[in-house]
Structure formats: C-alpha cells, structure tokens
Amino acid sequence: MDMKLEVVVISVSDVDRAKAFYEKLGFRLDIDHVANENFRVIQFTPPNSEASIIFGKGVTSAQPGSIDQLVLAVDDADAARNDLIARGVDVSEVFHYAGGPFNNAVKNSRVGGRDPQDRSYFSFASFQDLDGNGWLLQEIKERLPGREWKR
C-alpha cells in the first residue's frame, strides 16, 4: 500500500500575513478557500515538493509558531540560503550538528559551517516564518542506500 505524507498543518496568527510570507518564499499557492468568517484554509506547496502545508482560520487549535522543525530537502544549502535571503527572508548561516543530524540533545548542538566531511544530510540552514514556525534546509546531494522507494 502506498502512503505519502501529503500535508502538514501549521498554526499562524495572521492568515494574510502568513500567505504573503509563503508567497515570498516561492511556494505554490494551491488553495485559498473561505467558507465563512470562521473558516479559511490556505494550502502551499514548496517548489518541487509532493507534500504541502496548510494553515488558516478554524483549521487547527495549535498555538501559532508551535512547529519546531519542518525540513526542506535541498541540493545545495548555500544556494537555497542565498535564494531565500534574496527573497527577504532572514536565514541562519549554514551549520552542522555537533552530535549528528538533528541532535539537539547536546549543549550548543549547532556548529557553524558546513559538515567538515561534506556529507549529504549533515549541512543545514534555518529560518522561521513570521509566527516562529521553524524551518530547516537540509542539504541532500545524494540519498543514502535504501532511501529510495522501489516500485
């Protein structure tokens, strides 16, 4: 059976402000549907992604900014970072984790600069939307064996 992650729901405090932010990122607007004054749903898809994000009014009870790390896989962390900066987004310097990818269990886990061994999955940059929802750019130049679905 096929199962694909289709949508991640995030919470924002101002729907129009969030819509403008994600448009600025270059995400594709898929849906902007208003049912009534209590319900509006917006769906965006990152460039070339099969998964999307949804936010709006009456969509979730989560607190705005409550998402810690949404991950965008990119071929080149530096190029993706530069593209976002050119779009007016505040993006961190490229970094790697001291204890390996996503290891926030160690103190001062983020170390400035690319992964010293320049491995796929190990170099990152981060940014937040206007509500503080966190995003990571994760550089994946080549997928590890077994990380591709066979049909």
CSV table of C-alpha atoms in Angstrom, one decimal, residues 32-135:
chain,number,residue,atom,x,y,z
A,32,ASP,CA,-7.3,29.8,-0.6
A,33,HIS,CA,-10.8,28.8,0.3
A,34,VAL,CA,-13.1,30.9,2.5
A,35,ALA,CA,-16.2,29.1,3.7
A,36,ASN,CA,-17.4,31.8,6.1
A,37,GLU,CA,-16.0,34.3,8.6
A,38,ASN,CA,-14.9,31.4,10.9
A,39,PHE,CA,-13.2,29.2,8.4
A,40,ARG,CA,-10.5,29.8,5.8
A,41,VAL,CA,-8.0,27.3,4.6
A,42,ILE,CA,-4.8,28.0,2.6
A,43,GLN,CA,-2.5,25.4,1.1
A,44,PHE,CA,1.0,26.0,-0.2
A,45,THR,CA,3.5,23.6,-1.7
A,46,PRO,CA,7.3,24.2,-1.6
A,47,PRO,CA,9.0,24.1,-5.1
A,48,ASN,CA,9.1,20.5,-6.4
A,49,SER,CA,7.7,19.0,-3.2
A,50,GLU,CA,5.0,16.4,-3.1
A,51,ALA,CA,4.0,17.5,0.4
A,52,SER,CA,2.3,20.7,1.3
A,53,ILE,CA,1.5,22.9,4.3
A,54,ILE,CA,-2.0,24.1,5.3
A,55,PHE,CA,-2.9,27.0,7.6
A,56,GLY,CA,-5.8,29.3,8.0
A,57,LYS,CA,-8.7,30.2,10.4
A,58,GLY,CA,-10.6,27.4,12.1
A,59,VAL,CA,-8.1,24.9,10.8
A,60,THR,CA,-6.2,23.9,14.0
A,61,SER,CA,-6.2,24.5,17.7
A,62,ALA,CA,-2.4,24.5,17.9
A,63,GLN,CA,-0.7,27.7,19.0
A,64,PRO,CA,0.9,29.9,16.3
A,65,GLY,CA,4.6,29.2,16.0
A,66,SER,CA,4.3,25.8,17.6
A,67,ILE,CA,6.1,23.9,14.9
A,68,ASP,CA,9.8,23.5,15.7
A,69,GLN,CA,11.4,21.9,12.7
A,70,LEU,CA,9.9,21.4,9.2
A,71,VAL,CA,12.6,20.2,6.9
A,72,LEU,CA,13.0,21.2,3.3
A,73,ALA,CA,15.5,18.9,1.4
A,74,VAL,CA,17.7,21.0,-0.9
A,75,ASP,CA,20.5,20.0,-3.3
A,76,ASP,CA,22.7,22.9,-2.1
A,77,ALA,CA,22.2,24.6,1.3
A,78,ASP,CA,24.3,27.6,0.3
A,79,ALA,CA,22.3,28.2,-2.9
A,80,ALA,CA,19.0,27.7,-1.2
A,81,ARG,CA,20.0,30.0,1.6
A,82,ASN,CA,21.1,32.7,-0.8
A,83,ASP,CA,17.8,32.4,-2.7
A,84,LEU,CA,15.8,32.9,0.4
A,85,ILE,CA,17.9,35.8,1.5
A,86,ALA,CA,17.3,37.4,-1.9
A,87,ARG,CA,13.6,37.0,-1.2
A,88,GLY,CA,13.9,38.9,2.0
A,89,VAL,CA,14.0,36.0,4.4
A,90,ASP,CA,16.3,36.0,7.5
A,91,VAL,CA,18.2,32.7,7.2
A,92,SER,CA,20.9,31.4,9.5
A,93,GLU,CA,24.4,30.7,8.4
A,94,VAL,CA,25.0,27.1,7.2
A,95,PHE,CA,25.7,24.8,10.1
A,96,HIS,CA,26.0,21.2,11.1
A,97,TYR,CA,25.1,19.5,14.3
A,98,ALA,CA,27.8,18.5,16.8
A,99,GLY,CA,26.3,15.1,17.5
A,100,GLY,CA,25.0,14.3,14.0
A,101,PRO,CA,21.9,15.5,12.2
A,102,PHE,CA,19.0,16.7,14.4
A,103,ASN,CA,21.0,16.0,17.6
A,104,ASN,CA,19.7,18.7,19.9
A,105,ALA,CA,20.5,16.6,22.9
A,106,VAL,CA,23.9,18.1,23.3
A,107,LYS,CA,24.6,21.6,24.6
A,108,ASN,CA,25.4,24.1,21.8
A,109,SER,CA,24.4,21.5,19.2
A,110,ARG,CA,24.7,23.7,16.2
A,111,VAL,CA,28.2,24.3,14.9
A,112,GLY,CA,28.9,27.0,12.4
A,113,GLY,CA,29.9,25.9,8.9
A,114,ARG,CA,29.2,23.0,6.6
A,115,ASP,CA,29.7,19.4,7.7
A,116,PRO,CA,33.5,19.0,7.7
A,117,GLN,CA,33.2,15.8,5.6
A,118,ASP,CA,30.7,17.5,3.2
A,119,ARG,CA,28.2,14.6,3.6
A,120,SER,CA,24.7,14.5,2.4
A,121,TYR,CA,22.1,15.0,5.3
A,122,PHE,CA,24.7,16.8,7.5
A,123,SER,CA,24.6,20.5,6.5
A,124,PHE,CA,21.7,22.8,7.4
A,125,ALA,CA,20.4,26.4,7.5
A,126,SER,CA,17.4,27.5,9.4
A,127,PHE,CA,14.7,30.2,9.3
A,128,GLN,CA,11.3,31.0,10.8
A,129,ASP,CA,8.1,32.2,9.5
A,130,LEU,CA,6.6,35.4,11.0
A,131,ASP,CA,4.9,33.4,13.8
A,132,GLY,CA,8.1,31.5,14.7
A,133,ASN,CA,7.3,28.2,13.0
A,134,GLY,CA,10.8,26.7,12.4
A,135,TRP,CA,12.1,25.5,9.1
